[in-house]
CSV table of C-alpha atoms and ligand atoms in Angstrom, one decimal:
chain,number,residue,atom,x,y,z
K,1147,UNK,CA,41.9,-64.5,58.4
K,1148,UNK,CA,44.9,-62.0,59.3
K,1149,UNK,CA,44.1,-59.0,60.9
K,1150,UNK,CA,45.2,-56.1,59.9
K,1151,UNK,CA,46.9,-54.7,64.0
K,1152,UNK,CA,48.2,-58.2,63.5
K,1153,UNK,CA,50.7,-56.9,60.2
K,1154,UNK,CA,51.3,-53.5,62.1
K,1155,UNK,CA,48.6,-51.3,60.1
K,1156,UNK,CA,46.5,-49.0,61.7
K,1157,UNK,CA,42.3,-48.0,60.7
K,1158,UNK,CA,41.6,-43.9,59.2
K,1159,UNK,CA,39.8,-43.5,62.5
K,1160,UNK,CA,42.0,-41.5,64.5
K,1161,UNK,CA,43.7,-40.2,61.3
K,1162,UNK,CA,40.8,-38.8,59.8
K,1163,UNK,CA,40.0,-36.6,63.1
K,1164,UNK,CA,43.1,-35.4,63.7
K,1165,UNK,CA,43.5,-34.2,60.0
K,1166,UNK,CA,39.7,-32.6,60.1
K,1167,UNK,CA,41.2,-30.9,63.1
K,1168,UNK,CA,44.2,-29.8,61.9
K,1169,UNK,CA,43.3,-28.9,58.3
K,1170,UNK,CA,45.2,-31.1,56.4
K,1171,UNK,CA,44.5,-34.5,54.6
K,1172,UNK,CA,45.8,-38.1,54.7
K,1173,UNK,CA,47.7,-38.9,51.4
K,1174,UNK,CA,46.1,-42.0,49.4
K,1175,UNK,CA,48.5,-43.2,47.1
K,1176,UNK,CA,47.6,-46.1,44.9
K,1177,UNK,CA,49.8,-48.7,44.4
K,1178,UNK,CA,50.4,-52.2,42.8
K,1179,UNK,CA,54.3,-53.0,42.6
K,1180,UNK,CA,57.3,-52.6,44.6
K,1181,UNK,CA,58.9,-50.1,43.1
K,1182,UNK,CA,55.6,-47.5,43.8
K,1183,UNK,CA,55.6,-48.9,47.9
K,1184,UNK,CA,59.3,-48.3,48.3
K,1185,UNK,CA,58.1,-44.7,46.7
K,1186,UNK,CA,55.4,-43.7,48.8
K,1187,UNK,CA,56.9,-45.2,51.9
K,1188,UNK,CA,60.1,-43.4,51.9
K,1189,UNK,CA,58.5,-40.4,51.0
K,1190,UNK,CA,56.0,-40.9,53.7
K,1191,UNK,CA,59.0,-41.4,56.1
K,1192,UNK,CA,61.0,-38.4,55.3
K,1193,UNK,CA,58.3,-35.9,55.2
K,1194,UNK,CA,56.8,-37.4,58.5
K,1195,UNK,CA,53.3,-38.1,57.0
K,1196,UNK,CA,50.8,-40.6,57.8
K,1197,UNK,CA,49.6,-42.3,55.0
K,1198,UNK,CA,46.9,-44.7,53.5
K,1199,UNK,CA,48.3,-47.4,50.8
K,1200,UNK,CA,45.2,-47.8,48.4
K,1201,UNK,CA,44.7,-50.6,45.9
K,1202,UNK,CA,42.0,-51.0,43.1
K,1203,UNK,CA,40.2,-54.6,42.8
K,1204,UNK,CA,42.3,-54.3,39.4
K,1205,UNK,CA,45.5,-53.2,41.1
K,1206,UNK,CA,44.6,-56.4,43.9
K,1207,UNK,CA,44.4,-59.1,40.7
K,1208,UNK,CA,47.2,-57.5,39.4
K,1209,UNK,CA,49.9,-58.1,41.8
K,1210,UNK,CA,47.9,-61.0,44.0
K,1211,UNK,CA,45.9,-60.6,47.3
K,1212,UNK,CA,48.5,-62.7,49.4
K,1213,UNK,CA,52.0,-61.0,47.7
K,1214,UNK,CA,49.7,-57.6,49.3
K,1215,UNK,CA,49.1,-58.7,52.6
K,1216,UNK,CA,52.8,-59.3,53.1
K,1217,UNK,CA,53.9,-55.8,50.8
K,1218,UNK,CA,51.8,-54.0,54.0
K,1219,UNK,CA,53.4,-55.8,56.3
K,1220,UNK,CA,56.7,-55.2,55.0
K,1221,UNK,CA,55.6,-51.6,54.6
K,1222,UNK,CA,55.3,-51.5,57.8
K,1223,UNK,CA,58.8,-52.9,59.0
K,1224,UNK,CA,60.4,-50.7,56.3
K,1225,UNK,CA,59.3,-47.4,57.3
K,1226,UNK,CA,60.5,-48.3,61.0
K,1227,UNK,CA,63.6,-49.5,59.3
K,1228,UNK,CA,63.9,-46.0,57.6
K,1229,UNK,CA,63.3,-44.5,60.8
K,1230,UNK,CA,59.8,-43.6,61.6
K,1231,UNK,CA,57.1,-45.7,62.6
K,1232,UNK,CA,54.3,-43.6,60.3
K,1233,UNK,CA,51.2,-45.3,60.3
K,1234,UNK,CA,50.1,-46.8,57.5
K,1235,UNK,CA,46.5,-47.8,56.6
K,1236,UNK,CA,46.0,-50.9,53.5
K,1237,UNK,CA,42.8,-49.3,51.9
K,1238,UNK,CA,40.6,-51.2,49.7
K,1239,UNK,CA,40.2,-48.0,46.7
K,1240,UNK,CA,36.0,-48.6,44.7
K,1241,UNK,CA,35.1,-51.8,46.4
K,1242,UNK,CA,32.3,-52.8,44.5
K,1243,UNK,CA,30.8,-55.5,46.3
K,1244,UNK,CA,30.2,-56.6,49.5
K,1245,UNK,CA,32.2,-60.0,48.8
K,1246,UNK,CA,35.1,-58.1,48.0
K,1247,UNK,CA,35.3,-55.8,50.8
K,1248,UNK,CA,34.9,-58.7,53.5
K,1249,UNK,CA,37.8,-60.5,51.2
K,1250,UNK,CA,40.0,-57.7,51.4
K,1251,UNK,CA,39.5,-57.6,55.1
K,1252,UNK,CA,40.0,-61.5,55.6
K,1253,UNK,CA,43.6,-60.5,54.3
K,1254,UNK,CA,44.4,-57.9,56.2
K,1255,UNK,CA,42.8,-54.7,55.2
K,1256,UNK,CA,42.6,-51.9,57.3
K,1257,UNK,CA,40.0,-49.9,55.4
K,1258,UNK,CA,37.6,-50.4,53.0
K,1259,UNK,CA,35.6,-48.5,50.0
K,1260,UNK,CA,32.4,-49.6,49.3
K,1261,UNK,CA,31.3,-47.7,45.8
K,1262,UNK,CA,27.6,-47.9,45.6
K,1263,UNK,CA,27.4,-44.2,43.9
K,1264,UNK,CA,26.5,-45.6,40.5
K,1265,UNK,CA,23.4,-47.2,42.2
K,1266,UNK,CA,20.0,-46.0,43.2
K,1267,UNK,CA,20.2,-43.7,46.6
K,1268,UNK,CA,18.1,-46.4,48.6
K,1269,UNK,CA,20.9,-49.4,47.1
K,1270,UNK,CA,23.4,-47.2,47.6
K,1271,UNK,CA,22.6,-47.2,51.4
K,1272,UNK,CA,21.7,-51.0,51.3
K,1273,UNK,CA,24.9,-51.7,50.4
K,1274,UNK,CA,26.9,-49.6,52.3
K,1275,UNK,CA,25.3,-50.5,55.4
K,1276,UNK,CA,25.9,-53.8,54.9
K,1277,UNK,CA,29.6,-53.3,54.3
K,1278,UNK,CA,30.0,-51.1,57.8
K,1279,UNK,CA,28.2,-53.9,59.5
K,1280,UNK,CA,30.8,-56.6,58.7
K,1281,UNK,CA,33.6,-54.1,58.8
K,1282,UNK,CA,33.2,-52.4,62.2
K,1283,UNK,CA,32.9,-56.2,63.4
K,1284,UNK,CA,36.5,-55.9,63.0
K,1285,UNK,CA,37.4,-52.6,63.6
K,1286,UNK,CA,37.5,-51.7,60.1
K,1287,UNK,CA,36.6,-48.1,58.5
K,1288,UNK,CA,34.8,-47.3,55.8
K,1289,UNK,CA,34.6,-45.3,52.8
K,1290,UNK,CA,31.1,-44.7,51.4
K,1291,UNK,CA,30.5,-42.2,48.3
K,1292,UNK,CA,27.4,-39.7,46.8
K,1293,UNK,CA,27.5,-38.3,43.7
K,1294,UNK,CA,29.4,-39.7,40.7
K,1295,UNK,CA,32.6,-38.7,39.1
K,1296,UNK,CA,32.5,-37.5,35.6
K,1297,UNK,CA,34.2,-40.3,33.5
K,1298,UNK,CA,37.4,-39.2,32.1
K,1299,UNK,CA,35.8,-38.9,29.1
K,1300,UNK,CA,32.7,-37.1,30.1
K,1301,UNK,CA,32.4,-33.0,30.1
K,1302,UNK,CA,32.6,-32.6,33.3
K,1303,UNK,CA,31.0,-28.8,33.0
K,1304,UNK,CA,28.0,-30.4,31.4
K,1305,UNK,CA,27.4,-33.3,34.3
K,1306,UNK,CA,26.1,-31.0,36.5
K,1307,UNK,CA,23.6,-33.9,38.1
K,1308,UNK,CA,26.4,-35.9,39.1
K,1309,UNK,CA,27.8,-33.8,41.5
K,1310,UNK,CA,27.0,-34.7,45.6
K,1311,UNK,CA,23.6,-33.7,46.6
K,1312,UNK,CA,24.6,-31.8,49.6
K,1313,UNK,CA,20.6,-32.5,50.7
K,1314,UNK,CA,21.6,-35.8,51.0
K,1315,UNK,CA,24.3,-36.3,52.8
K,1316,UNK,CA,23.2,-36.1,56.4
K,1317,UNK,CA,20.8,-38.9,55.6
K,1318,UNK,CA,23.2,-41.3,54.4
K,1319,UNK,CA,26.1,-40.8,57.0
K,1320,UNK,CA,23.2,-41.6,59.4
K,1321,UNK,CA,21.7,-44.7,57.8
K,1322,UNK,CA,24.9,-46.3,57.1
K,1323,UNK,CA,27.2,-45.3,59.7
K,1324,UNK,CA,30.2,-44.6,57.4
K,1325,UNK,CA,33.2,-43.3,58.7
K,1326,UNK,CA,33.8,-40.8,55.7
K,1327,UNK,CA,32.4,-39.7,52.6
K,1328,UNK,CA,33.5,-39.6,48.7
K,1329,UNK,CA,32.1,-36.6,47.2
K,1330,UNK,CA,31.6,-35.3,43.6
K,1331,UNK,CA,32.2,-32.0,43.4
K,1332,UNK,CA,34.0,-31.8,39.7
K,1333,UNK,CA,37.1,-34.3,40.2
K,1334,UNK,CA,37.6,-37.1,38.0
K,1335,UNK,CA,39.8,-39.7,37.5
K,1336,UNK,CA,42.2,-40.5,35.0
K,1337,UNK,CA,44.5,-37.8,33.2
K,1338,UNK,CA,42.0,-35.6,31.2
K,1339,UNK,CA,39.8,-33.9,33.6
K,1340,UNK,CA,38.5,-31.1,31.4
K,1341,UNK,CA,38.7,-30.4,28.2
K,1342,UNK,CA,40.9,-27.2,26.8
K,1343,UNK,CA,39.4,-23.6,26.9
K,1344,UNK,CA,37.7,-25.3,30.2
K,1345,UNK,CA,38.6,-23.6,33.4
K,1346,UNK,CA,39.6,-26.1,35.4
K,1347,UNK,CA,37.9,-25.6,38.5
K,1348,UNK,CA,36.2,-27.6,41.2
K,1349,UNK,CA,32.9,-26.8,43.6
K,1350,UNK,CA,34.2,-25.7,47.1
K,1351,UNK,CA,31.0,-24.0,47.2
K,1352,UNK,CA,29.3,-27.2,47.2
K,1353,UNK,CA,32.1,-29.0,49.4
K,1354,UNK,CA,31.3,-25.7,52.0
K,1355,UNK,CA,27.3,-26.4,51.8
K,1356,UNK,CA,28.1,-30.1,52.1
K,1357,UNK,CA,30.4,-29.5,55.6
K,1358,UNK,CA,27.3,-27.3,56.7
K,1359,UNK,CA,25.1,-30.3,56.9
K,1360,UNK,CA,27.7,-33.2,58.8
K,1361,UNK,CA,30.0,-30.7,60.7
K,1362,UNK,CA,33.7,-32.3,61.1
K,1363,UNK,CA,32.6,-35.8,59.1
K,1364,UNK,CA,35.5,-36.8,57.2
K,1365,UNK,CA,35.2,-36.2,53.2
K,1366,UNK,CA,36.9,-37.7,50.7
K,1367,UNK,CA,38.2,-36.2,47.2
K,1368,UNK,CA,38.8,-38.7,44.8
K,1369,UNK,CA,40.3,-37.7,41.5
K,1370,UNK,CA,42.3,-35.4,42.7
K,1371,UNK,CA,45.8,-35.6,40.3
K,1372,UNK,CA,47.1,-32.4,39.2
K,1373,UNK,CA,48.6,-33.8,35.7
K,1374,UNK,CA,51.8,-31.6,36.0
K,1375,UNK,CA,52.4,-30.2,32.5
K,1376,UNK,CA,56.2,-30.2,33.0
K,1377,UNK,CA,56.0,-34.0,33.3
K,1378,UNK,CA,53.6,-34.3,30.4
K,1379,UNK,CA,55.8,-32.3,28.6
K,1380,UNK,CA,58.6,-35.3,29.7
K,1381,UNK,CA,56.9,-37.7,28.4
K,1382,UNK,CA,55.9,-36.3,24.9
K,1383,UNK,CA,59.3,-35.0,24.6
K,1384,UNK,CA,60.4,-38.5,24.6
K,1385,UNK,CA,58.0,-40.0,22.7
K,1386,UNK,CA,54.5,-40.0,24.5
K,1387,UNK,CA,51.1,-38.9,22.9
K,1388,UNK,CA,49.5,-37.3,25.7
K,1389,UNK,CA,47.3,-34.4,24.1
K,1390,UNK,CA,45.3,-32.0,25.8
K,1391,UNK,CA,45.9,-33.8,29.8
K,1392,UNK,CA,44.7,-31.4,32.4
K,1393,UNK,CA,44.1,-32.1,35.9
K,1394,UNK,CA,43.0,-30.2,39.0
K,1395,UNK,CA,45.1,-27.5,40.2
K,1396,UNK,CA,47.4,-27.7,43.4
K,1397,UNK,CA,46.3,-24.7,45.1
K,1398,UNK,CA,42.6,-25.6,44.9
K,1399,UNK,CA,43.4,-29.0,46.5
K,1400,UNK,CA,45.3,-27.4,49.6
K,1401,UNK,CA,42.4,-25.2,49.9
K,1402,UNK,CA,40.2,-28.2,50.2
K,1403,UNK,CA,42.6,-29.8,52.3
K,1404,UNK,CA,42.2,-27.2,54.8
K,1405,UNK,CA,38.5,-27.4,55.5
K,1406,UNK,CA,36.8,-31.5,56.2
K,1407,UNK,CA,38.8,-33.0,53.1
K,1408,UNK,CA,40.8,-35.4,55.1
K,1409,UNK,CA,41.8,-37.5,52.2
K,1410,UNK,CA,42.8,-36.9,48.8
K,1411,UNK,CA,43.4,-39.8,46.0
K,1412,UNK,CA,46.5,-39.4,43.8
K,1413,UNK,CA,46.7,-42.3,41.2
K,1414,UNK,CA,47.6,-41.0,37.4
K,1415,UNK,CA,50.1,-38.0,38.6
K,1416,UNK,CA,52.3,-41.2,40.2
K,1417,UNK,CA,51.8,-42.7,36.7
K,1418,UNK,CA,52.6,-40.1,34.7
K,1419,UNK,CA,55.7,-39.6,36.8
K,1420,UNK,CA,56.9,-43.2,36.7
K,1421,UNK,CA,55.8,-43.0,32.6
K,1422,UNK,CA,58.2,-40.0,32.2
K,1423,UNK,CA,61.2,-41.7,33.9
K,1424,UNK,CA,60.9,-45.2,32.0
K,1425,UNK,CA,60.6,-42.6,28.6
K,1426,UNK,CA,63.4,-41.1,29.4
K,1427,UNK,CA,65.9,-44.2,30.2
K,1428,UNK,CA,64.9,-45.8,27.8
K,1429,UNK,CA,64.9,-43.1,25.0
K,1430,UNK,CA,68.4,-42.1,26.0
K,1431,UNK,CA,69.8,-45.8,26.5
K,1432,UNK,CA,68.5,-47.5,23.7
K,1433,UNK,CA,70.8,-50.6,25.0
K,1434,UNK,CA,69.7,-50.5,28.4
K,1435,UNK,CA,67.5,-53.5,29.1
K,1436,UNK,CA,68.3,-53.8,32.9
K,1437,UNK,CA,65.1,-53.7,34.8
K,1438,UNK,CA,66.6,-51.6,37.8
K,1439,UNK,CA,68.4,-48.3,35.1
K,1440,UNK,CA,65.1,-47.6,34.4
K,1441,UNK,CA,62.5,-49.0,37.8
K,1442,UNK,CA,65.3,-47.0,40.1
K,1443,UNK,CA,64.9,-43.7,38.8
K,1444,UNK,CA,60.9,-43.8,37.6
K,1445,UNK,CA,60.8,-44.7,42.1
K,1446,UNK,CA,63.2,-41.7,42.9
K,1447,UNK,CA,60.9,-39.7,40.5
K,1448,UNK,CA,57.4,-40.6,42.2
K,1449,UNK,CA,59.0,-40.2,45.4
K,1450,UNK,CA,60.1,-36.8,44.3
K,1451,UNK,CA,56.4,-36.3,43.5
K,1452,UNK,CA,54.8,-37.6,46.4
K,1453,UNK,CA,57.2,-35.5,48.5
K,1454,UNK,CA,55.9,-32.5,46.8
K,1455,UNK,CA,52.0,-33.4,47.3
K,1456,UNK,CA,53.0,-33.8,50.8
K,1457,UNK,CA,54.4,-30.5,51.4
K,1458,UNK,CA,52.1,-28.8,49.0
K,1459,UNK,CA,48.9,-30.5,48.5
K,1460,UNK,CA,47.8,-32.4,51.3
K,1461,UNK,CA,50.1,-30.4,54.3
K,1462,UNK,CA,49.9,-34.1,56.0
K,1463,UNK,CA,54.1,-33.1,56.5
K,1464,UNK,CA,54.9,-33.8,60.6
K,1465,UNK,CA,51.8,-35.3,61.8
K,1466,UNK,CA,52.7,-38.8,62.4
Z,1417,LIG,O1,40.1,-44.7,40.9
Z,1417,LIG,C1,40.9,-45.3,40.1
Z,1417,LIG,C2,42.3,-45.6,40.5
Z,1417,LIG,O2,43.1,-44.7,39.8
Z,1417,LIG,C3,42.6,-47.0,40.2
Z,1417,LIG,O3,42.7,-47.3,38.9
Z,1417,LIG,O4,41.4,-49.4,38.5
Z,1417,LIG,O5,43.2,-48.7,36.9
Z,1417,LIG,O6,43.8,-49.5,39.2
Z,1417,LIG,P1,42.8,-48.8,38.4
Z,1418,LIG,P1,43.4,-39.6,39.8
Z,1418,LIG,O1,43.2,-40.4,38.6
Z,1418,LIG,O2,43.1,-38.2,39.7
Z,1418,LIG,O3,44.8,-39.8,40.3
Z,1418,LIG,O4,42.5,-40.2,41.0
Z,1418,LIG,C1,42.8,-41.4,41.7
Z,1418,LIG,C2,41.7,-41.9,42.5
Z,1418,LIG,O5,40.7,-41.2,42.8
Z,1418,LIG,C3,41.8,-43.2,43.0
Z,1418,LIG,O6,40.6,-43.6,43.7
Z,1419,LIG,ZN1,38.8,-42.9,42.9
């Protein structure tokens, strides 16, 4: 077991509060590769934000649970060596077992989510309580969530009864002593969020009546890319089939960001980003088969991006 003050990594703890506090959130960029670390990190670094690295179990078998523990570790000595020592937190992103999440911590994670919305409310807080209790052992958060995410291919207009119960909520921070909350409040993941002639919009008003009932508690937005049309446009232009993408717009996510939302998920805007950039390389340099012509500028592209959401989405810029 490696613990995660032991690679450098700090928990959401002291994050969270001070971004409740000052109306901003805590980027969470997911990542699986080295080209997408080097991305967030540098762009972490020069826009002096705190930020958490977030993988999938998928994105963990992907690129190996021991090459991880070392990528945060040399996240870590990388930022310093790019001159800021930002913290970083190695989040565990839909845990969706308890044997996962005390695995993920045995190598090093900081933080960890355990998804139980797709079970029955009582399971739900079974689960999750179970998860804090092994966790807090060790000093590390968690992420619980209510209310379920529309699928991407789901109408998210017509899932009404998905959304967060805001009844609810006060009862299950209690019970299972979470240290923030996912919430469904019309996010979803993936690249098609609505559908067109939909207004793409998402429920403050239940994310207000929600912060009514657990004053200050840190919330979570999950499915939170913006699918920028400009790089949809990229990637069609040079030879993509991305029809009808829409995602949730920027100005509604800085609102958010300004009241308890003290972290927002970006996933598919990093991969439409890198997607464009590869397109692009490639479509112009048919001969190109080096690895680095087309990795190097699909990173300096998400960086680009992440820079952006920094400044403009989750105003985490100088709070390290
Ligand atoms: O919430 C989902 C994230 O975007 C991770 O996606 O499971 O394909 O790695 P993934
Ligand atoms: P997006 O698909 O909108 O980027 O959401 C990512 C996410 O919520 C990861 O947990
Ligand atoms: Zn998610």
């Amino acid at each position: 077991m490696v613990r995660f003050s032991e690679l450098g990594l700090v928990n959401s703890r002291e994050l969270f509060a001070k971004a409740v506090a000052g109306g901003y959130a805590i980027p969470a960029f997911n990542f699986n590769n080295m080209e997408q670390m080097q991305a967030i990190i540098s762009a972490c670094v020069e826009a002096k934000s705190p930020v958490i690295l977030q993988v999938s179990s998928g994105a963990r078998k992907y690129a190996n649970q021991t090459l991880l523990r070392y990528m945060a570790q040399g996240a870590v000595e990388y930022a310093k060596e790019l001159g800021a020592n930002i913290p970083i937190v190695l989040h565990l992103d839909h845990g969706d077992s308890f044997e996962l999440c005390k695995s993920c911590i045995e190598y090093g994670f900081s933080s960890v989510m355990i998804d139980g919305s797709h079970l029955p409310y009582e399971e739900n807080i079974e689960l999750t309580r179970k998860v804090v209790e092994y966790a807090h052992q060790f000093d590390v958060t968690v992420e619980g969530e209510l209310g379920v995410l529309a699928g991407v291919e789901d109408d998210v207009k017509a899932e009404t009864h998905t959304y967060t119960r805001p009844e609810e909520v006060e009862d299950f921070v209690k019970r299972t002593a979470v240290d923030s909350l996912a919430i469904s409040i019309g996010t979803s993941h993936g690249a098609y969020k609505f559908k067109p002639g939909q207004k793409p919009e998402i429920r403050l008003d239940i994310l207000h009546e929600i912060e009514k009932r657990i004053p200050g508690f840190p919330i979570v937005l999950h499915g939170s890319s913006s699918v920028p049309q400009d790089i949809v446009a990229e990637i069609n232009h040079y030879g993509g089939q991305l029809k009808d993408s829409i995602g949730i717009p920027e100005d509604q996510l800085r609102e958010a960001a300004k009241s308890a939302v003290c972290k927002i998920n970006i996933d598919s805007d990093g991969r439409l980003a890198m997607t464009a950039a590869v397109r692009k390389v490639l479509a112009e340099k048919p001969a190109e088969f080096d690895p680095r012509k087309y990795l190097g500028p699909a990173r300096d592209k998400l960086k680009d991006l992440y820079v952006h959401k920094i400044y403009n989405v989750l105003g985490s810029n100088d709070k390290m």
